[in-house]
């Protein structure tokens, strides 16, 4: 599967952005999806995950209550709605896919993801 993330940009602190990740292929609904981010000089870190059916979601503590992950399997797309953005949310954001059985299985470890999209830059300014 090929992934293409979009929706990044420059936003003021407190603002919102919605990232999208479009997937190619007809098997999107068999993949658990995740969003990760990497800031300059830091390791890639988990942000949010969603199961292949969308029934289960999980968030990093740093974004819980501010970010929402969702998916539309009919459109082969996963979204990340980011509200109340902070300076520390500045990073390149990546979407990733992991082929999993089970409608509620979540994948949160970068090494467990099978496919990665090119990142989209999110910059939060003061």
GROMACS .gro file of N, CA and C in nm:
model
  378
    1UNK      N    1   0.085  -0.118   0.000
    1UNK     CA    2   0.000   0.000   0.000
    1UNK      C    3   0.089   0.124   0.000
    2UNK      N    4   0.048   0.224  -0.075
    2UNK     CA    5   0.120   0.351  -0.077
    2UNK      C    6   0.039   0.455  -0.001
    3UNK      N    7   0.110   0.536   0.078
    3UNK     CA    8   0.045   0.634   0.163
    3UNK      C    9   0.092   0.774   0.127
    4UNK      N   10   0.001   0.868   0.126
    4UNK     CA   11   0.033   1.007   0.096
    4UNK      C   12  -0.033   1.097   0.199
    5UNK      N   13   0.050   1.159   0.282
    5UNK     CA   14  -0.001   1.250   0.384
    5UNK      C   15  -0.007   1.392   0.330
    6UNK      N   16  -0.104   1.467   0.378
    6UNK     CA   17  -0.120   1.607   0.338
    6UNK      C   18  -0.190   1.684   0.450
    7UNK      N   19  -0.192   1.815   0.435
    7UNK     CA   20  -0.265   1.898   0.530
    7UNK      C   21  -0.179   1.973   0.628
    8UNK      N   22  -0.050   1.951   0.625
    8UNK     CA   23   0.038   2.024   0.715
    8UNK      C   24   0.047   2.171   0.676
    9UNK      N   25   0.111   2.247   0.762
    9UNK     CA   26   0.128   2.389   0.734
    9UNK      C   27   0.173   2.465   0.855
   10UNK      N   28   0.164   2.596   0.845
   10UNK     CA   29   0.203   2.686   0.954
   10UNK      C   30   0.076   2.735   1.023
   11UNK      N   31   0.073   2.723   1.155
   11UNK     CA   32  -0.044   2.764   1.231
   11UNK      C   33   0.001   2.827   1.362
   12UNK      N   34  -0.077   2.919   1.411
   12UNK     CA   35  -0.044   2.981   1.540
   12UNK      C   36  -0.082   2.888   1.654
   13UNK      N   37  -0.012   2.905   1.764
   13UNK     CA   38  -0.045   2.828   1.884
   13UNK      C   39  -0.191   2.848   1.920
   14UNK      N   40  -0.256   2.738   1.953
   14UNK     CA   41  -0.399   2.742   1.982
   14UNK      C   42  -0.486   2.711   1.863
   15UNK      N   43  -0.426   2.710   1.746
   15UNK     CA   44  -0.501   2.685   1.624
   15UNK      C   45  -0.522   2.537   1.597
   16UNK      N   46  -0.578   2.509   1.480
   16UNK     CA   47  -0.612   2.373   1.441
   16UNK      C   48  -0.564   2.341   1.300
   17UNK      N   49  -0.539   2.215   1.278
   17UNK     CA   50  -0.509   2.162   1.145
   17UNK      C   51  -0.570   2.024   1.135
   18UNK      N   52  -0.602   1.983   1.014
   18UNK     CA   53  -0.645   1.846   0.992
   18UNK      C   54  -0.553   1.781   0.888
   19UNK      N   55  -0.487   1.676   0.929
   19UNK     CA   56  -0.404   1.601   0.838
   19UNK      C   57  -0.485   1.488   0.776
   20UNK      N   58  -0.452   1.458   0.651
   20UNK     CA   59  -0.514   1.346   0.582
   20UNK      C   60  -0.405   1.253   0.531
   21UNK      N   61  -0.439   1.127   0.520
   21UNK     CA   62  -0.346   1.029   0.465
   21UNK      C   63  -0.425   0.939   0.372
   22UNK      N   64  -0.399   0.952   0.245
   22UNK     CA   65  -0.470   0.873   0.145
   22UNK      C   66  -0.388   0.750   0.110
   23UNK      N   67  -0.456   0.637   0.104
   23UNK     CA   68  -0.389   0.510   0.076
   23UNK      C   69  -0.434   0.455  -0.058
   24UNK      N   70  -0.340   0.395  -0.129
   24UNK     CA   71  -0.374   0.330  -0.254
   24UNK      C   72  -0.414   0.186  -0.226
   25UNK      N   73  -0.474   0.121  -0.325
   25UNK     CA   74  -0.506  -0.020  -0.310
   25UNK      C   75  -0.644  -0.045  -0.256
   26UNK      N   76  -0.686  -0.170  -0.263
   26UNK     CA   77  -0.821  -0.208  -0.225
   26UNK      C   78  -0.828  -0.276  -0.090
   27UNK      N   79  -0.715  -0.280  -0.019
   27UNK     CA   80  -0.714  -0.353   0.107
   27UNK      C   81  -0.694  -0.262   0.227
   28UNK      N   82  -0.726  -0.136   0.212
   28UNK     CA   83  -0.703  -0.039   0.319
   28UNK      C   84  -0.770  -0.082   0.449
   29UNK      N   85  -0.886  -0.141   0.439
   29UNK     CA   86  -0.961  -0.179   0.560
   29UNK      C   87  -0.898  -0.294   0.636
   30UNK      N   88  -0.792  -0.353   0.585
   30UNK     CA   89  -0.724  -0.461   0.656
   30UNK      C   90  -0.602  -0.409   0.733
   31UNK      N   91  -0.580  -0.279   0.728
   31UNK     CA   92  -0.462  -0.219   0.793
   31UNK      C   93  -0.501  -0.136   0.915
   32UNK      N   94  -0.435  -0.163   1.025
   32UNK     CA   95  -0.438  -0.070   1.136
   32UNK      C   96  -0.349   0.049   1.097
   33UNK      N   97  -0.389   0.168   1.135
   33UNK     CA   98  -0.319   0.288   1.091
   33UNK      C   99  -0.267   0.368   1.212
   34UNK      N  100  -0.164   0.443   1.185
   34UNK     CA  101  -0.109   0.526   1.292
   34UNK      C  102  -0.051   0.655   1.239
   35UNK      N  103  -0.045   0.753   1.326
   35UNK     CA  104   0.026   0.878   1.299
   35UNK      C  105   0.145   0.886   1.395
   36UNK      N  106   0.257   0.926   1.340
   36UNK     CA  107   0.379   0.945   1.417
   36UNK      C  108   0.434   1.082   1.382
   37UNK      N  109   0.526   1.130   1.462
   37UNK     CA  110   0.588   1.258   1.430
   37UNK      C  111   0.735   1.257   1.472
   38UNK      N  112   0.810   1.343   1.407
   38UNK     CA  113   0.953   1.354   1.437
   38UNK      C  114   0.993   1.499   1.432
   39UNK      N  115   1.039   1.548   1.546
   39UNK     CA  116   1.089   1.684   1.555
   39UNK      C  117   1.239   1.683   1.531
   40UNK      N  118   1.296   1.795   1.491
   40UNK     CA  119   1.441   1.801   1.466
   40UNK      C  120   1.521   1.756   1.587
   41UNK      N  121   1.615   1.665   1.563
   41UNK     CA  122   1.701   1.617   1.670
   41UNK      C  123   1.637   1.516   1.764
   42UNK      N  124   1.514   1.476   1.734
   42UNK     CA  125   1.445   1.381   1.821
   42UNK      C  126   1.408   1.255   1.744
   43UNK      N  127   1.381   1.149   1.818
   43UNK     CA  128   1.338   1.026   1.755
   43UNK      C  129   1.192   1.036   1.711
   44UNK      N  130   1.156   0.951   1.617
   44UNK     CA  131   1.017   0.944   1.576
   44UNK      C  132   0.933   0.890   1.691
   45UNK      N  133   0.819   0.955   1.714
   45UNK     CA  134   0.736   0.914   1.827
   45UNK      C  135   0.592   0.890   1.784
   46UNK      N  136   0.528   0.805   1.858
   46UNK     CA  137   0.389   0.772   1.835
   46UNK      C  138   0.300   0.889   1.871
   47UNK      N  139   0.195   0.911   1.790
   47UNK     CA  140   0.097   1.017   1.817
   47UNK      C  141  -0.042   0.958   1.840
   48UNK      N  142  -0.089   0.879   1.742
   48UNK     CA  143  -0.225   0.826   1.752
   48UNK      C  144  -0.237   0.701   1.667
   49UNK      N  145  -0.326   0.612   1.707
   49UNK     CA  146  -0.349   0.487   1.633
   49UNK      C  147  -0.498   0.459   1.624
   50UNK      N  148  -0.534   0.388   1.517
   50UNK     CA  149  -0.672   0.348   1.498
   50UNK      C  150  -0.674   0.208   1.440
   51UNK      N  151  -0.767   0.127   1.486
   51UNK     CA  152  -0.778  -0.010   1.436
   51UNK      C  153  -0.835  -0.011   1.296
   52UNK      N  154  -0.832  -0.126   1.233
   52UNK     CA  155  -0.870  -0.131   1.093
   52UNK      C  156  -1.018  -0.098   1.071
   53UNK      N  157  -1.100  -0.125   1.170
   53UNK     CA  158  -1.243  -0.094   1.159
   53UNK      C  159  -1.275   0.047   1.210
   54UNK      N  160  -1.182   0.106   1.282
   54UNK     CA  161  -1.208   0.235   1.346
   54UNK      C  162  -1.270   0.222   1.483
   55UNK      N  163  -1.291   0.100   1.528
   55UNK     CA  164  -1.358   0.078   1.656
   55UNK      C  165  -1.272   0.114   1.775
   56UNK      N  166  -1.142   0.106   1.757
   56UNK     CA  167  -1.050   0.135   1.868
   56UNK      C  168  -0.953   0.244   1.828
   57UNK      N  169  -0.923   0.331   1.924
   57UNK     CA  170  -0.822   0.436   1.903
   57UNK      C  171  -0.737   0.448   2.028
   58UNK      N  172  -0.618   0.506   2.010
   58UNK     CA  173  -0.526   0.525   2.122
   58UNK      C  174  -0.440   0.647   2.092
   59UNK      N  175  -0.406   0.720   2.198
   59UNK     CA  176  -0.331   0.844   2.179
   59UNK      C  177  -0.212   0.851   2.274
   60UNK      N  178  -0.110   0.920   2.229
   60UNK     CA  179  -0.001   0.954   2.319
   60UNK      C  180  -0.055   1.051   2.424
   61UNK      N  181  -0.001   1.043   2.543
   61UNK     CA  182  -0.048   1.130   2.651
   61UNK      C  183  -0.036   1.278   2.613
   62UNK      N  184   0.066   1.310   2.536
   62UNK     CA  185   0.093   1.450   2.502
   62UNK      C  186  -0.013   1.512   2.412
   63UNK      N  187  -0.093   1.429   2.345
   63UNK     CA  188  -0.194   1.482   2.253
   63UNK      C  189  -0.336   1.445   2.293
   64UNK      N  190  -0.350   1.365   2.396
   64UNK     CA  191  -0.481   1.318   2.439
   64UNK      C  192  -0.570   1.437   2.473
   65UNK      N  193  -0.691   1.435   2.422
   65UNK     CA  194  -0.785   1.544   2.446
   65UNK      C  195  -0.773   1.659   2.347
   66UNK      N  196  -0.667   1.658   2.267
   66UNK     CA  197  -0.648   1.766   2.168
   66UNK      C  198  -0.654   1.713   2.025
   67UNK      N  199  -0.606   1.591   2.004
   67UNK     CA  200  -0.603   1.531   1.870
   67UNK      C  201  -0.706   1.421   1.861
   68UNK      N  202  -0.759   1.403   1.740
   68UNK     CA  203  -0.854   1.295   1.714
   68UNK      C  204  -0.818   1.225   1.585
   69UNK      N  205  -0.802   1.094   1.593
   69UNK     CA  206  -0.775   1.014   1.474
   69UNK      C  207  -0.906   0.951   1.428
   70UNK      N  208  -0.925   0.945   1.298
   70UNK     CA  209  -1.044   0.881   1.242
   70UNK      C  210  -1.008   0.825   1.105
   71UNK      N  211  -1.097   0.745   1.050
   71UNK     CA  212  -1.072   0.688   0.918
   71UNK      C  213  -1.203   0.671   0.844
   72UNK      N  214  -1.191   0.675   0.711
   72UNK     CA  215  -1.304   0.649   0.623
   72UNK      C  216  -1.257   0.540   0.528
   73UNK      N  217  -1.296   0.418   0.554
   73UNK     CA  218  -1.248   0.306   0.472
   73UNK      C  219  -1.303   0.311   0.330
   74UNK      N  220  -1.417   0.374   0.312
   74UNK     CA  221  -1.472   0.388   0.177
   74UNK      C  222  -1.386   0.482   0.093
   75UNK      N  223  -1.317   0.574   0.159
   75UNK     CA  224  -1.232   0.670   0.088
   75UNK      C  225  -1.084   0.637   0.102
   76UNK      N  226  -1.053   0.524   0.168
   76UNK     CA  227  -0.912   0.485   0.187
   76UNK      C  228  -0.829   0.597   0.250
   77UNK      N  229  -0.886   0.660   0.351
   77UNK     CA  230  -0.821   0.776   0.410
   77UNK      C  231  -0.829   0.772   0.562
   78UNK      N  232  -0.720   0.811   0.625
   78UNK     CA  233  -0.717   0.829   0.770
   78UNK      C  234  -0.686   0.976   0.797
   79UNK      N  235  -0.745   1.027   0.903
   79UNK     CA  236  -0.735   1.168   0.936
   79UNK      C  237  -0.675   1.188   1.075
   80UNK      N  238  -0.617   1.304   1.095
   80UNK     CA  239  -0.574   1.345   1.228
   80UNK      C  240  -0.618   1.489   1.247
   81UNK      N  241  -0.720   1.509   1.327
   81UNK     CA  242  -0.766   1.642   1.361
   81UNK      C  243  -0.686   1.691   1.480
   82UNK      N  244  -0.619   1.803   1.464
   82UNK     CA  245  -0.531   1.856   1.569
   82UNK      C  246  -0.584   1.991   1.614
   83UNK      N  247  -0.626   1.999   1.737
   83UNK     CA  248  -0.677   2.122   1.796
   83UNK      C  249  -0.585   2.169   1.908
   84UNK      N  250  -0.602   2.295   1.945
   84UNK     CA  251  -0.523   2.353   2.055
   84UNK      C  252  -0.375   2.324   2.038
   85UNK      N  253  -0.326   2.350   1.919
   85UNK     CA  254  -0.187   2.319   1.889
   85UNK      C  255  -0.090   2.400   1.974
   86UNK      N  256   0.020   2.335   2.008
   86UNK     CA  257   0.123   2.394   2.091
   86UNK      C  258   0.254   2.400   2.015
   87UNK      N  259   0.345   2.483   2.064
   87UNK     CA  260   0.475   2.494   1.997
   87UNK      C  261   0.543   2.357   1.988
   88UNK      N  262   0.528   2.276   2.091
   88UNK     CA  263   0.595   2.146   2.094
   88UNK      C  264   0.532   2.043   2.000
   89UNK      N  265   0.424   2.078   1.934
   89UNK     CA  266   0.366   1.989   1.833
   89UNK      C  267   0.436   2.005   1.698
   90UNK      N  268   0.524   2.101   1.687
   90UNK     CA  269   0.598   2.122   1.563
   90UNK      C  270   0.681   2.000   1.530
   91UNK      N  271   0.660   1.945   1.411
   91UNK     CA  272   0.730   1.823   1.370
   91UNK      C  273   0.688   1.787   1.228
   92UNK      N  274   0.758   1.690   1.173
   92UNK     CA  275   0.710   1.626   1.051
   92UNK      C  276   0.620   1.510   1.094
   93UNK      N  277   0.500   1.507   1.040
   93UNK     CA  278   0.402   1.404   1.076
   93UNK      C  279   0.394   1.300   0.966
   94UNK      N  280   0.397   1.175   1.007
   94UNK     CA  281   0.394   1.061   0.915
   94UNK      C  282   0.273   0.973   0.945
   95UNK      N  283   0.212   0.922   0.840
   95UNK     CA  284   0.113   0.818   0.860
   95UNK      C  285   0.178   0.684   0.825
   96UNK      N  286   0.128   0.579   0.885
   96UNK     CA  287   0.185   0.447   0.865
   96UNK      C  288   0.075   0.342   0.875
   97UNK      N  289   0.101   0.228   0.813
   97UNK     CA  290   0.002   0.120   0.809
   97UNK      C  291   0.065  -0.011   0.853
   98UNK      N  292  -0.015  -0.091   0.921
   98UNK     CA  293   0.029  -0.223   0.965
   98UNK      C  294  -0.083  -0.323   0.938
   99UNK      N  295  -0.052  -0.426   0.859
   99UNK     CA  296  -0.154  -0.525   0.826
   99UNK      C  297  -0.181  -0.613   0.947
  100UNK      N  298  -0.306  -0.610   0.995
  100UNK     CA  299  -0.340  -0.682   1.117
  100UNK      C  300  -0.475  -0.749   1.106
  101UNK      N  301  -0.484  -0.864   1.170
  101UNK     CA  302  -0.615  -0.927   1.186
  101UNK      C  303  -0.680  -0.873   1.311
  102UNK      N  304  -0.811  -0.864   1.308
  102UNK     CA  305  -0.882  -0.817   1.426
  102UNK      C  306  -0.924  -0.673   1.412
  103UNK      N  307  -1.052  -0.648   1.432
  103UNK     CA  308  -1.108  -0.516   1.410
  103UNK      C  309  -1.071  -0.416   1.519
  104UNK      N  310  -1.015  -0.461   1.630
  104UNK     CA  311  -0.984  -0.369   1.739
  104UNK      C  312  -0.834  -0.362   1.770
  105UNK      N  313  -0.752  -0.427   1.689
  105UNK     CA  314  -0.608  -0.429   1.714
  105UNK      C  315  -0.546  -0.294   1.682
  106UNK      N  316  -0.465  -0.245   1.773
  106UNK     CA  317  -0.395  -0.119   1.754
  106UNK      C  318  -0.244  -0.143   1.747
  107UNK      N  319  -0.176  -0.061   1.671
  107UNK     CA  320  -0.031  -0.071   1.659
  107UNK      C  321   0.028   0.066   1.691
  108UNK      N  322   0.117   0.071   1.788
  108UNK     CA  323   0.171   0.200   1.831
  108UNK      C  324   0.323   0.211   1.819
  109UNK      N  325   0.389   0.103   1.786
  109UNK     CA  326   0.535   0.105   1.776
  109UNK      C  327   0.579   0.128   1.633
  110UNK      N  328   0.669   0.224   1.612
  110UNK     CA  329   0.714   0.251   1.476
  110UNK      C  330   0.771   0.127   1.406
  111UNK      N  331   0.845   0.042   1.480
  111UNK     CA  332   0.908  -0.073   1.416
  111UNK      C  333   0.806  -0.176   1.371
  112UNK      N  334   0.683  -0.167   1.420
  112UNK     CA  335   0.579  -0.264   1.386
  112UNK      C  336   0.498  -0.222   1.263
  113UNK      N  337   0.524  -0.104   1.212
  113UNK     CA  338   0.449  -0.059   1.096
  113UNK      C  339   0.511  -0.114   0.968
  114UNK      N  340   0.425  -0.150   0.873
  114UNK     CA  341   0.472  -0.211   0.748
  114UNK      C  342   0.500  -0.109   0.638
  115UNK      N  343   0.421  -0.004   0.636
  115UNK     CA  344   0.434   0.095   0.529
  115UNK      C  345   0.430   0.235   0.590
  116UNK      N  346   0.505   0.324   0.526
  116UNK     CA  347   0.513   0.463   0.570
  116UNK      C  348   0.487   0.556   0.453
  117UNK      N  349   0.421   0.665   0.482
  117UNK     CA  350   0.408   0.770   0.384
  117UNK      C  351   0.516   0.874   0.401
  118UNK      N  352   0.531   0.960   0.304
  118UNK     CA  353   0.620   1.074   0.320
  118UNK      C  354   0.554   1.170   0.419
  119UNK      N  355   0.632   1.237   0.495
  119UNK     CA  356   0.577   1.320   0.600
  119UNK      C  357   0.522   1.452   0.550
  120UNK      N  358   0.447   1.516   0.637
  120UNK     CA  359   0.396   1.650   0.611
  120UNK      C  360   0.436   1.738   0.729
  121UNK      N  361   0.489   1.856   0.699
  121UNK     CA  362   0.543   1.942   0.803
  121UNK      C  363   0.431   2.019   0.873
  122UNK      N  364   0.434   2.017   1.004
  122UNK     CA  365   0.345   2.099   1.085
  122UNK      C  366   0.432   2.193   1.169
  123UNK      N  367   0.410   2.321   1.154
  123UNK     CA  368   0.486   2.420   1.228
  123UNK      C  369   0.389   2.507   1.308
  124UNK      N  370   0.409   2.510   1.437
  124UNK     CA  371   0.324   2.590   1.525
  124UNK      C  372   0.406   2.709   1.573
  125UNK      N  373   0.354   2.828   1.549
  125UNK     CA  374   0.427   2.950   1.586
  125UNK      C  375   0.359   3.019   1.704
  126UNK      N  376   0.437   3.101   1.773
  126UNK     CA  377   0.382   3.173   1.889
  126UNK      C  378   0.318   3.304   1.850
   0.00000   0.00000   0.00000
